[in-house]
Amino acid sequence: MTFEITHPTLLLIPYAVLVEHTGSPVTPQLLQIINKGYDKPRYNYGIILTARVKNGLVPDLQLKPGSFLSLLVSPDVGARAALQQSTGKADVGSWDVPGKFTCSDIQTRVVQADDWPKLALALPNVVGTIGLKPYSDHAMEITALTAFQGAVGKMLLLHAETIVKDKELVEQLAVQTGVSQFVTTVIADHDLVAYYAKFGYMVDRQAVISQSDVETNSTSLEDGVCATADFTLVYMHKDI
């Protein structure tokens, strides 16, 4: 597979490929992209102090067999600045691409193990990411949703629904069959409940997470999270 970016493309990375290349030089670059996306709510709201991925993609995103990660790459990112981790509110958007992502004709490619070294060539053109992982016999959970251009988040959520219904892609990605629901857990204090509601997600329940519980790793969150205050997790779902 070539990674010359001539058309908007979703690069789908199966769980097995992510695990096989955990120690690859490409992996920290991918980690940096996801952290850059999560820096926006992290610095804009000031509740979560720590980066989203601290120990590795697989453990911190709580990925397992049947998971996959999608990268939306675009040939039109303009004179984009080099990717740098954010240090505060002032630079959370330093890697953003101006305008809205409007292309609806997006190609799809599954990244194979042998393709991994070449993946680095595509990373400067990433405009968003989304991951899916098994949740139950019929549901998958959204993770690692980031967007560096307007309307990308919506595009990724909609295409994720298409991917899990495509028999060929499901087989290539080793994803469970019969997925009929997506679930997601969001921080209400980041104004994400209303965002997901726009795309048909409904609230199931919510839970207040105390700062002390976070510090003692007594939550369902990944280890090592630090917070400045209590916050509310909201569990949502969408039937697809």
XYZ file of N, CA and C in Angstrom:
720
model
N 0.846 -1.200 0.000
C 0.000 0.000 0.000
C 0.877 1.245 0.000
N 0.525 2.204 -0.851
C 1.213 3.477 -0.834
C 0.472 4.440 0.084
N 1.220 5.335 0.711
C 0.585 6.318 1.576
C 0.689 7.716 0.983
N 0.757 7.778 -0.343
C 0.653 9.064 -1.007
C -0.796 9.532 -0.894
N -1.000 10.673 -0.281
C -2.353 11.129 0.021
C -2.854 12.011 -1.119
N -3.699 11.446 -1.975
C -4.267 12.189 -3.095
C -5.774 12.353 -2.971
N -6.376 11.685 -1.986
C -7.826 11.716 -1.804
C -8.123 11.489 -0.322
N -9.153 12.136 0.227
C -9.499 11.868 1.630
C -9.712 10.377 1.861
N -9.041 9.851 2.873
C -9.031 8.407 3.103
C -9.101 8.102 4.593
N -9.873 7.083 4.926
C -9.885 6.543 6.282
C -8.927 5.365 6.329
N -7.875 5.492 7.111
C -6.933 4.397 7.321
C -7.368 3.644 8.570
N -7.706 2.382 8.416
C -8.225 1.567 9.511
C -7.131 0.641 10.014
N -6.787 0.769 11.289
C -5.687 -0.007 11.871
C -6.266 -1.061 12.811
N -6.151 -2.344 12.465
C -6.677 -3.396 13.340
C -5.902 -3.491 14.649
N -6.549 -4.018 15.651
C -5.927 -4.200 16.967
C -4.613 -4.966 16.873
N -4.588 -6.052 16.108
C -3.387 -6.886 16.019
C -2.198 -6.101 15.488
N -2.442 -5.197 14.549
C -1.360 -4.381 13.993
C -0.865 -3.377 15.030
N -1.773 -2.776 15.780
C -1.371 -1.851 16.845
C -0.500 -2.549 17.878
N -0.889 -3.753 18.266
C -0.131 -4.497 19.273
C 1.236 -4.892 18.738
N 1.268 -5.370 17.505
C 2.533 -5.824 16.917
C 3.556 -4.701 16.839
N 3.083 -3.468 16.655
C 4.005 -2.347 16.448
C 4.030 -1.381 17.636
N 3.758 -1.899 18.816
C 3.763 -1.060 20.016
C 5.085 -0.325 20.192
N 6.199 -0.988 19.899
C 7.509 -0.377 20.093
C 8.058 0.333 18.880
N 7.264 0.489 17.844
C 7.719 1.126 16.609
C 7.905 2.628 16.786
N 8.848 3.237 16.048
C 9.014 4.695 16.110
C 7.779 5.460 15.633
N 6.924 4.810 14.850
C 5.719 5.478 14.356
C 4.690 5.654 15.471
N 4.657 4.717 16.395
C 3.614 4.711 17.426
C 3.613 5.970 18.291
N 4.757 6.477 18.752
C 4.725 7.719 19.538
C 4.159 8.906 18.762
N 4.348 8.922 17.445
C 3.777 10.004 16.642
C 2.252 9.926 16.636
N 1.745 8.714 16.536
C 0.299 8.514 16.576
C -0.261 8.891 17.945
N 0.441 8.504 18.978
C 0.071 8.867 20.351
C 0.016 10.384 20.505
N 0.997 11.070 19.928
C 1.061 12.528 20.037
C -0.143 13.189 19.362
N -0.577 12.629 18.236
C -1.742 13.180 17.537
C -2.992 13.066 18.408
N -3.210 11.902 18.990
C -4.392 11.708 19.837
C -4.343 12.630 21.051
N -3.185 12.749 21.662
C -3.059 13.654 22.809
C -3.311 15.104 22.412
N -2.863 15.481 21.219
C -3.095 16.848 20.749
C -4.591 17.132 20.667
N -5.350 16.162 20.159
C -6.793 16.344 20.070
C -7.451 16.470 21.429
N -7.015 15.655 22.378
C -7.587 15.697 23.725
C -7.112 16.906 24.522
N -6.046 17.561 24.060
C -5.582 18.764 24.751
C -6.617 19.884 24.708
N -7.497 19.861 23.709
C -8.492 20.942 23.598
C -9.408 20.988 24.819
N -10.130 19.922 25.146
C -10.938 19.986 26.376
C -10.092 20.039 27.637
N -8.938 19.401 27.587
C -8.064 19.380 28.775
C -7.694 20.794 29.205
N -7.276 21.632 28.263
C -6.847 22.987 28.623
C -8.005 23.983 28.628
N -8.987 23.792 27.772
C -10.096 24.750 27.722
C -10.983 24.688 28.960
N -11.096 23.500 29.568
C -11.974 23.355 30.736
C -11.203 23.237 32.051
N -9.960 22.811 31.994
C -9.121 22.793 33.186
C -9.520 21.801 34.255
N -10.207 20.720 33.879
C -10.629 19.721 34.865
C -9.653 18.548 34.912
N -9.319 18.014 33.745
C -8.358 16.915 33.646
C -6.968 17.497 33.421
N -6.026 17.105 34.248
C -4.679 17.663 34.173
C -3.743 16.846 33.292
N -4.033 15.586 33.112
C -3.100 14.673 32.461
C -3.451 14.453 30.996
N -2.426 14.082 30.222
C -2.631 13.760 28.813
C -3.515 12.521 28.690
N -4.189 12.381 27.561
C -5.098 11.238 27.376
C -4.334 9.922 27.349
N -3.236 9.876 26.614
C -2.438 8.649 26.521
C -1.111 8.888 27.227
N -0.882 8.123 28.272
C 0.313 8.309 29.092
C 1.259 7.111 29.028
N 0.686 5.920 28.957
C 1.485 4.695 29.032
C 1.533 3.913 27.727
N 0.636 4.219 26.805
C 0.585 3.497 25.543
C -0.826 3.476 25.000
N -0.959 3.331 23.684
C -2.276 3.363 23.059
C -3.182 2.246 23.563
N -2.660 1.035 23.590
C -3.498 -0.113 23.952
C -3.959 -0.052 25.407
N -3.057 0.170 26.384
C -3.533 0.201 27.775
C -4.386 1.417 28.110
N -4.010 2.592 27.630
C -4.729 3.800 28.038
C -6.061 3.977 27.314
N -6.161 3.472 26.095
C -7.453 3.483 25.405
C -8.261 2.234 25.739
N -7.658 1.352 26.543
C -8.300 0.110 26.992
C -8.798 -0.704 25.793
N -7.898 -0.831 24.802
C -8.211 -1.603 23.605
C -8.054 -3.089 23.880
N -8.749 -3.902 23.119
C -8.692 -5.355 23.247
C -8.962 -5.967 21.879
N -8.778 -7.280 21.739
C -9.039 -7.903 20.440
C -10.427 -7.538 19.913
N -10.477 -7.212 18.632
C -11.727 -6.751 18.035
C -11.830 -5.245 17.955
N -10.833 -4.543 18.502
C -10.791 -3.083 18.424
C -10.101 -2.651 17.130
N -10.319 -1.408 16.756
C -9.541 -0.823 15.664
C -9.509 0.691 15.827
N -8.510 1.298 15.195
C -8.328 2.746 15.236
C -8.392 3.278 13.813
N -9.123 4.368 13.603
C -9.270 4.974 12.279
C -8.589 6.336 12.252
N -7.869 6.594 11.165
C -7.249 7.895 10.938
C -7.837 8.479 9.665
N -8.412 9.662 9.746
C -8.890 10.345 8.546
C -7.773 11.246 8.041
N -7.293 10.965 6.832
C -6.214 11.759 6.247
C -6.754 12.518 5.042
N -6.244 13.719 4.859
C -6.711 14.593 3.786
C -5.515 15.152 3.024
N -5.607 15.253 1.693
C -4.499 15.836 0.935
C -4.428 17.346 1.082
N -5.500 17.952 1.580
C -5.595 19.407 1.618
C -5.530 19.913 3.055
N -4.308 19.985 3.590
C -4.136 20.518 4.945
C -3.404 21.856 4.938
N -3.097 22.364 3.737
C -2.470 23.668 3.624
C -1.073 23.711 4.225
N -0.657 24.912 4.592
C 0.665 25.110 5.198
C 0.551 24.859 6.694
N 0.421 23.612 7.039
C 0.171 23.233 8.426
C 1.438 23.346 9.264
N 1.282 23.832 10.475
C 2.422 23.909 11.387
C 2.843 22.511 11.809
N 4.085 22.386 12.243
C 4.560 21.103 12.763
C 3.778 20.747 14.027
N 3.551 19.464 14.218
C 2.795 19.015 15.388
C 3.615 19.207 16.657
N 3.051 19.966 17.588
C 3.675 20.181 18.892
C 2.609 19.988 19.963
N 2.981 19.353 21.069
C 2.017 19.207 22.157
C 1.656 20.572 22.729
N 0.421 20.719 23.124
C -0.068 21.989 23.646
C 0.503 22.255 25.033
N 0.642 23.534 25.342
C 1.104 23.937 26.667
C 0.039 24.740 27.418
N -1.052 25.076 26.728
C -2.126 25.844 27.344
C -3.191 26.175 26.320
N -4.165 26.990 26.715
C -5.267 27.342 25.822
C -4.792 27.980 24.523
N -3.717 28.739 24.605
C -3.292 29.534 23.456
C -2.888 28.691 22.256
N -2.422 27.475 22.481
C -1.914 26.699 21.341
C -2.623 25.359 21.143
N -3.812 25.187 21.719
C -4.515 23.911 21.523
C -4.947 23.721 20.070
N -5.112 24.822 19.342
C -5.534 24.722 17.946
C -4.418 24.906 16.947
N -3.175 24.787 17.390
C -2.040 25.089 16.514
C -1.883 24.111 15.357
N -2.508 22.933 15.444
C -2.404 21.936 14.367
C -3.705 21.846 13.573
N -4.652 22.725 13.857
C -5.942 22.683 13.175
C -5.827 23.146 11.723
N -6.692 22.596 10.887
C -6.791 22.973 9.482
C -7.987 23.911 9.337
N -7.816 25.069 8.690
C -8.925 26.026 8.573
C -10.103 25.459 7.778
N -11.276 26.034 8.015
C -12.460 25.669 7.255
C -13.094 24.375 7.713
N -14.060 23.902 6.920
C -14.768 22.664 7.229
C -14.368 21.555 6.267
N -14.364 20.350 6.785
C -14.134 19.177 5.946
C -15.459 18.856 5.258
N -15.484 18.943 3.929
C -16.755 18.831 3.210
C -16.846 17.613 2.301
N -15.768 16.881 2.120
C -15.787 15.749 1.194
C -16.585 14.586 1.788
N -17.563 14.101 1.040
C -18.343 12.942 1.494
C -17.872 11.649 0.832
N -17.062 11.780 -0.205
C -16.542 10.615 -0.933
C -15.191 10.228 -0.341
N -15.225 9.447 0.715
C -14.007 9.088 1.446
C -13.635 7.640 1.152
N -12.394 7.433 0.749
C -11.911 6.078 0.520
C -11.586 5.407 1.854
N -11.523 4.097 1.850
C -11.234 3.329 3.058
C -10.150 2.308 2.771
N -9.137 2.237 3.629
C -8.058 1.265 3.489
C -7.740 0.650 4.847
N -7.525 -0.633 4.859
C -7.105 -1.322 6.075
C -5.585 -1.397 6.083
N -4.978 -0.937 7.159
C -3.516 -0.942 7.299
C -3.060 -2.339 7.714
N -2.170 -2.926 6.921
C -1.610 -4.235 7.231
C -0.299 -4.070 7.999
N 0.172 -5.144 8.595
C 1.399 -5.080 9.397
C 2.574 -4.560 8.586
N 2.682 -4.987 7.326
C 3.804 -4.565 6.485
C 3.720 -3.096 6.092
N 2.548 -2.505 6.215
C 2.368 -1.094 5.852
C 2.844 -0.143 6.944
N 3.032 -0.666 8.146
C 3.223 0.202 9.309
C 4.358 1.213 9.162
N 5.554 0.827 8.699
C 6.629 1.822 8.601
C 6.269 3.000 7.696
N 5.455 2.742 6.663
C 5.077 3.804 5.728
C 3.969 4.702 6.283
N 3.363 4.283 7.364
C 2.271 5.065 7.941
C 2.736 6.460 8.350
N 4.004 6.579 8.704
C 4.553 7.877 9.116
C 4.373 8.935 8.030
N 4.349 8.506 6.766
C 4.198 9.449 5.660
C 2.809 10.082 5.642
N 1.832 9.385 6.211
C 0.456 9.886 6.201
C 0.115 10.715 7.428
N 0.871 10.573 8.499
C 0.497 11.212 9.762
C 0.411 12.737 9.690
N 1.261 13.432 8.917
C 1.108 14.894 8.836
C -0.212 15.336 8.214
N -0.914 14.416 7.562
C -2.172 14.748 6.895
C -3.406 14.302 7.679
N -3.221 13.824 8.899
C -4.352 13.387 9.717
C -5.186 14.596 10.143
N -6.495 14.517 9.920
C -7.395 15.590 10.367
C -8.374 15.106 11.434
N -8.284 13.828 11.798
C -9.137 13.314 12.863
C -8.906 11.841 13.105
N -9.317 11.381 14.278
C -9.173 9.969 14.639
C -10.431 9.495 15.358
N -10.675 8.199 15.277
C -11.732 7.576 16.076
C -11.380 6.107 16.260
N -11.629 5.595 17.446
C -11.414 4.183 17.714
C -12.709 3.521 18.138
N -12.797 2.223 17.894
C -13.935 1.432 18.352
C -13.418 0.172 19.013
N -14.054 -0.215 20.110
C -13.639 -1.414 20.834
C -14.875 -2.180 21.295
N -14.758 -3.500 21.449
C -15.918 -4.297 21.856
C -16.458 -3.850 23.215
N -17.775 -3.826 23.318
C -18.428 -3.460 24.572
C -19.341 -4.582 25.066
N -20.090 -5.166 24.150
C -20.952 -6.312 24.458
C -21.126 -7.117 23.179
N -21.983 -8.121 23.213
C -22.177 -8.960 22.027
C -22.669 -8.174 20.822
N -23.367 -7.081 21.064
C -23.948 -6.337 19.950
C -23.518 -4.869 19.923
N -22.633 -4.463 20.819
C -22.282 -3.047 20.919
C -20.774 -2.837 20.899
N -20.365 -1.671 20.361
C -18.968 -1.250 20.403
C -18.900 0.133 21.037
N -17.760 0.410 21.665
C -17.577 1.668 22.393
C -16.637 2.587 21.628
N -17.001 3.848 21.568
C -16.191 4.858 20.892
C -15.073 5.324 21.808
N -13.898 5.505 21.235
C -12.766 6.065 21.971
C -11.912 6.874 20.995
N -11.021 7.689 21.531
C -10.016 8.410 20.734
C -10.623 9.259 19.628
N -11.783 9.869 19.878
C -12.372 10.758 18.875
C -11.697 12.125 18.960
N -10.992 12.488 17.904
C -10.346 13.795 17.828
C -10.662 14.418 16.477
N -10.609 15.730 16.405
C -10.883 16.434 15.153
C -10.008 17.677 15.066
N -9.374 17.851 13.914
C -8.499 18.999 13.694
C -9.003 19.885 12.555
N -10.258 19.680 12.175
C -10.901 20.513 11.165
C -12.402 20.461 11.401
N -13.094 21.528 11.068
C -14.526 21.572 11.270
C -15.261 20.447 10.560
N -16.274 19.883 11.209
C -17.152 18.831 10.687
C -16.500 17.459 10.626
N -15.247 17.335 11.033
C -14.573 16.034 10.987
C -15.172 15.068 12.008
N -15.488 15.553 13.196
C -16.060 14.675 14.212
C -17.335 14.016 13.725
N -18.219 14.798 13.138
C -19.470 14.263 12.584
C -19.178 13.223 11.517
N -18.242 13.532 10.621
C -17.907 12.617 9.536
C -17.396 11.286 10.080
N -16.547 11.344 11.097
C -15.980 10.119 11.663
C -17.050 9.269 12.344
N -17.945 9.902 13.068
C -19.008 9.160 13.742
C -19.919 8.458 12.740
N -20.248 9.140 11.654
C -21.127 8.548 10.648
C -20.438 7.412 9.901
N -19.176 7.595 9.554
C -18.458 6.552 8.825
C -18.188 5.339 9.707
N -18.051 5.542 10.998
C -17.867 4.400 11.898
C -19.068 3.461 11.819
N -20.254 4.037 11.700
C -21.460 3.213 11.578
C -21.434 2.387 10.293
N -20.911 2.980 9.225
C -20.826 2.271 7.944
C -19.815 1.138 8.005
N -18.694 1.384 8.660
C -17.615 0.394 8.722
C -18.081 -0.894 9.375
N -18.768 -0.793 10.510
C -19.151 -2.007 11.244
C -20.296 -2.762 10.566
N -20.876 -2.174 9.519
C -21.920 -2.859 8.751
C -21.369 -3.455 7.452
N -20.104 -3.176 7.151
C -19.478 -3.661 5.919
C -18.837 -5.023 6.185
N -19.378 -6.074 5.595
C -18.929 -7.435 5.894
C -17.449 -7.633 5.583
N -16.989 -7.065 4.474
C -15.583 -7.231 4.089
C -14.659 -6.548 5.085
N -14.991 -5.318 5.487
C -14.161 -4.600 6.452
C -14.205 -5.267 7.820
N -15.366 -5.729 8.221
C -15.495 -6.430 9.503
C -14.567 -7.635 9.547
N -14.490 -8.362 8.435
C -13.614 -9.534 8.379
C -12.147 -9.130 8.420
N -11.774 -8.109 7.654
C -10.378 -7.672 7.616
C -9.919 -7.111 8.954
N -10.820 -6.461 9.660
C -10.479 -5.840 10.941
C -10.636 -6.796 12.118
N -11.175 -7.982 11.848
C -11.454 -8.974 12.906
C -12.375 -8.391 13.967
N -13.390 -7.672 13.497
C -14.376 -7.043 14.374
C -15.576 -7.974 14.514
N -16.229 -7.914 15.660
C -17.414 -8.732 15.885
C -18.502 -8.412 14.863
N -19.306 -9.394 14.529
C -20.420 -9.189 13.607
C -21.687 -8.831 14.387
N -22.646 -8.293 13.673
C -23.940 -7.996 14.282
C -23.956 -6.799 15.203
N -23.037 -5.853 15.005
C -23.028 -4.650 15.851
C -24.256 -3.799 15.528
N -25.035 -3.496 16.534
C -26.256 -2.711 16.332
C -26.327 -1.491 17.249
N -25.271 -1.257 18.007
C -25.287 -0.129 18.941
C -23.869 0.369 19.199
N -23.747 1.691 19.292
C -22.514 2.324 19.758
C -22.771 2.899 21.148
N -21.769 2.822 22.008
C -21.845 3.462 23.318
C -20.645 4.381 23.474
N -20.787 5.364 24.319
C -19.678 6.264 24.605
C -19.826 6.798 26.024
N -18.707 7.085 26.647
C -18.684 7.692 27.975
C -18.001 9.041 27.853
N -18.687 10.103 28.236
C -18.154 11.447 28.054
C -18.165 12.199 29.374
N -17.346 13.226 29.433
C -17.321 14.112 30.595
C -18.326 15.233 30.357
N -19.360 15.276 31.173
C -20.415 16.279 30.991
C -19.856 17.689 31.090
N -18.866 17.858 31.952
C -18.278 19.179 32.175
C -17.526 19.694 30.949
N -17.296 18.830 29.955
C -16.661 19.226 28.695
C -17.699 19.552 27.620
N -18.967 19.647 28.007
C -20.062 19.982 27.076
C -20.209 18.962 25.949
N -19.921 17.702 26.232
C -19.978 16.674 25.193
C -21.331 15.975 25.094
N -22.161 16.095 26.114
C -23.472 15.445 26.057
C -24.298 16.036 24.915
N -24.343 17.336 24.832
C -25.098 17.999 23.762
C -24.494 17.697 22.398
N -23.172 17.576 22.345
C -22.507 17.279 21.070
C -22.960 15.927 20.534
N -22.893 14.903 21.359
C -23.294 13.567 20.905
C -24.796 13.480 20.668
N -25.566 14.225 21.436
C -27.022 14.210 21.254
C -27.411 14.677 19.853
N -26.616 15.578 19.269
C -26.895 16.058 17.914
C -26.869 14.928 16.897
N -26.130 13.869 17.209
C -25.976 12.760 16.270
C -26.786 11.534 16.687
N -27.757 11.753 17.570
C -28.684 10.687 17.909
C -28.329 9.861 19.126
N -27.320 10.272 19.897
C -26.946 9.530 21.104
C -27.849 9.935 22.261
N -28.218 8.954 23.067
C -29.120 9.172 24.192
C -28.416 8.858 25.508
N -28.785 9.584 26.550
C -28.179 9.393 27.867
C -28.765 8.156 28.536
N -27.892 7.291 29.055
C -28.320 6.125 29.826
C -28.273 6.408 31.325
N -27.132 6.906 31.770
C -26.958 7.185 33.194
C -25.766 8.110 33.356
N -25.553 8.565 34.561
C -24.395 9.402 34.842
C -23.862 9.099 36.227
N -22.613 9.464 36.435
C -21.963 9.206 37.721
C -20.991 10.333 38.026
N -21.037 10.803 39.254
C -20.084 11.821 39.698
C -18.800 11.125 40.122
N -17.698 11.566 39.549
C -16.385 11.005 39.860
C -15.656 11.993 40.763
N -15.315 11.561 41.951
C -14.641 12.464 42.884
C -13.161 12.558 42.557
N -12.593 13.685 42.889
C -11.170 13.899 42.661
C -10.342 12.859 43.402
N -10.759 12.487 44.593
C -10.007 11.505 45.380
C -10.062 10.121 44.742
N -11.209 9.749 44.159
C -11.308 8.455 43.484
C -10.385 8.391 42.276
N -10.284 9.496 41.562
C -9.388 9.542 40.407
C -7.948 9.352 40.848
N -7.578 10.018 41.922
C -6.191 9.965 42.389
C -5.799 8.583 42.890
N -6.768 7.792 43.344
C -6.468 6.446 43.846
C -6.797 5.362 42.818
N -7.070 5.793 41.560
C -7.393 4.856 40.474
C -8.610 3.989 40.803
N -9.568 4.558 41.546
C -10.761 3.802 41.943
C -11.935 4.079 41.006
N -11.659 4.203 39.717
C -12.700 4.455 38.723
C -12.462 3.551 37.523
N -13.368 3.631 36.552
C -13.217 2.861 35.317
C -12.268 3.527 34.337
N -11.775 4.712 34.681
C -10.832 5.418 33.820
C -9.478 4.733 33.846
N -8.663 5.053 32.839
C -7.318 4.482 32.819
C -6.507 4.989 34.005
N -5.479 4.253 34.382
C -4.632 4.651 35.503
C -3.891 5.948 35.190
N -3.593 6.700 36.240
C -2.741 7.873 36.099
C -3.461 9.164 35.791
N -4.793 9.158 35.810
C -5.543 10.385 35.545
C -5.478 11.295 36.767
N -5.271 12.588 36.533
C -5.297 13.583 37.608
C -6.329 14.655 37.257
N -7.079 15.095 38.259
C -8.130 16.085 38.029
C -8.035 17.197 39.065
N -8.595 18.354 38.713
C -8.586 19.500 39.624
C -9.843 19.562 40.477
N -10.865 18.781 40.111
C -12.148 18.838 40.821
C -12.957 17.586 40.499
N -14.053 17.396 41.218
C -14.990 16.334 40.865
C -15.576 16.630 39.477
N -15.981 15.582 38.761
C -16.613 15.781 37.455
C -17.631 14.669 37.219
N -18.445 14.849 36.197
C -19.538 13.913 35.923
C -19.300 13.156 34.627
N -19.310 11.826 34.720
C -19.269 10.978 33.534
C -20.695 10.659 33.108
N -20.953 10.749 31.817
C -22.273 10.427 31.274
C -22.120 9.286 30.275
N -22.939 8.274 30.454
C -22.911 7.087 29.595
C -24.041 7.220 28.577
N -23.692 7.129 27.291
C -24.653 7.366 26.222
C -24.629 6.207 25.220
N -25.694 6.094 24.435
C -25.723 5.061 23.403
C -26.504 5.548 22.189
N -26.259 4.871 21.071
C -27.025 5.109 19.850
C -27.261 3.774 19.167
N -28.498 3.474 18.842
C -28.804 2.282 18.055
C -28.504 2.577 16.595
N -27.740 1.682 15.979
C -27.377 1.893 14.579
C -27.967 0.784 13.731
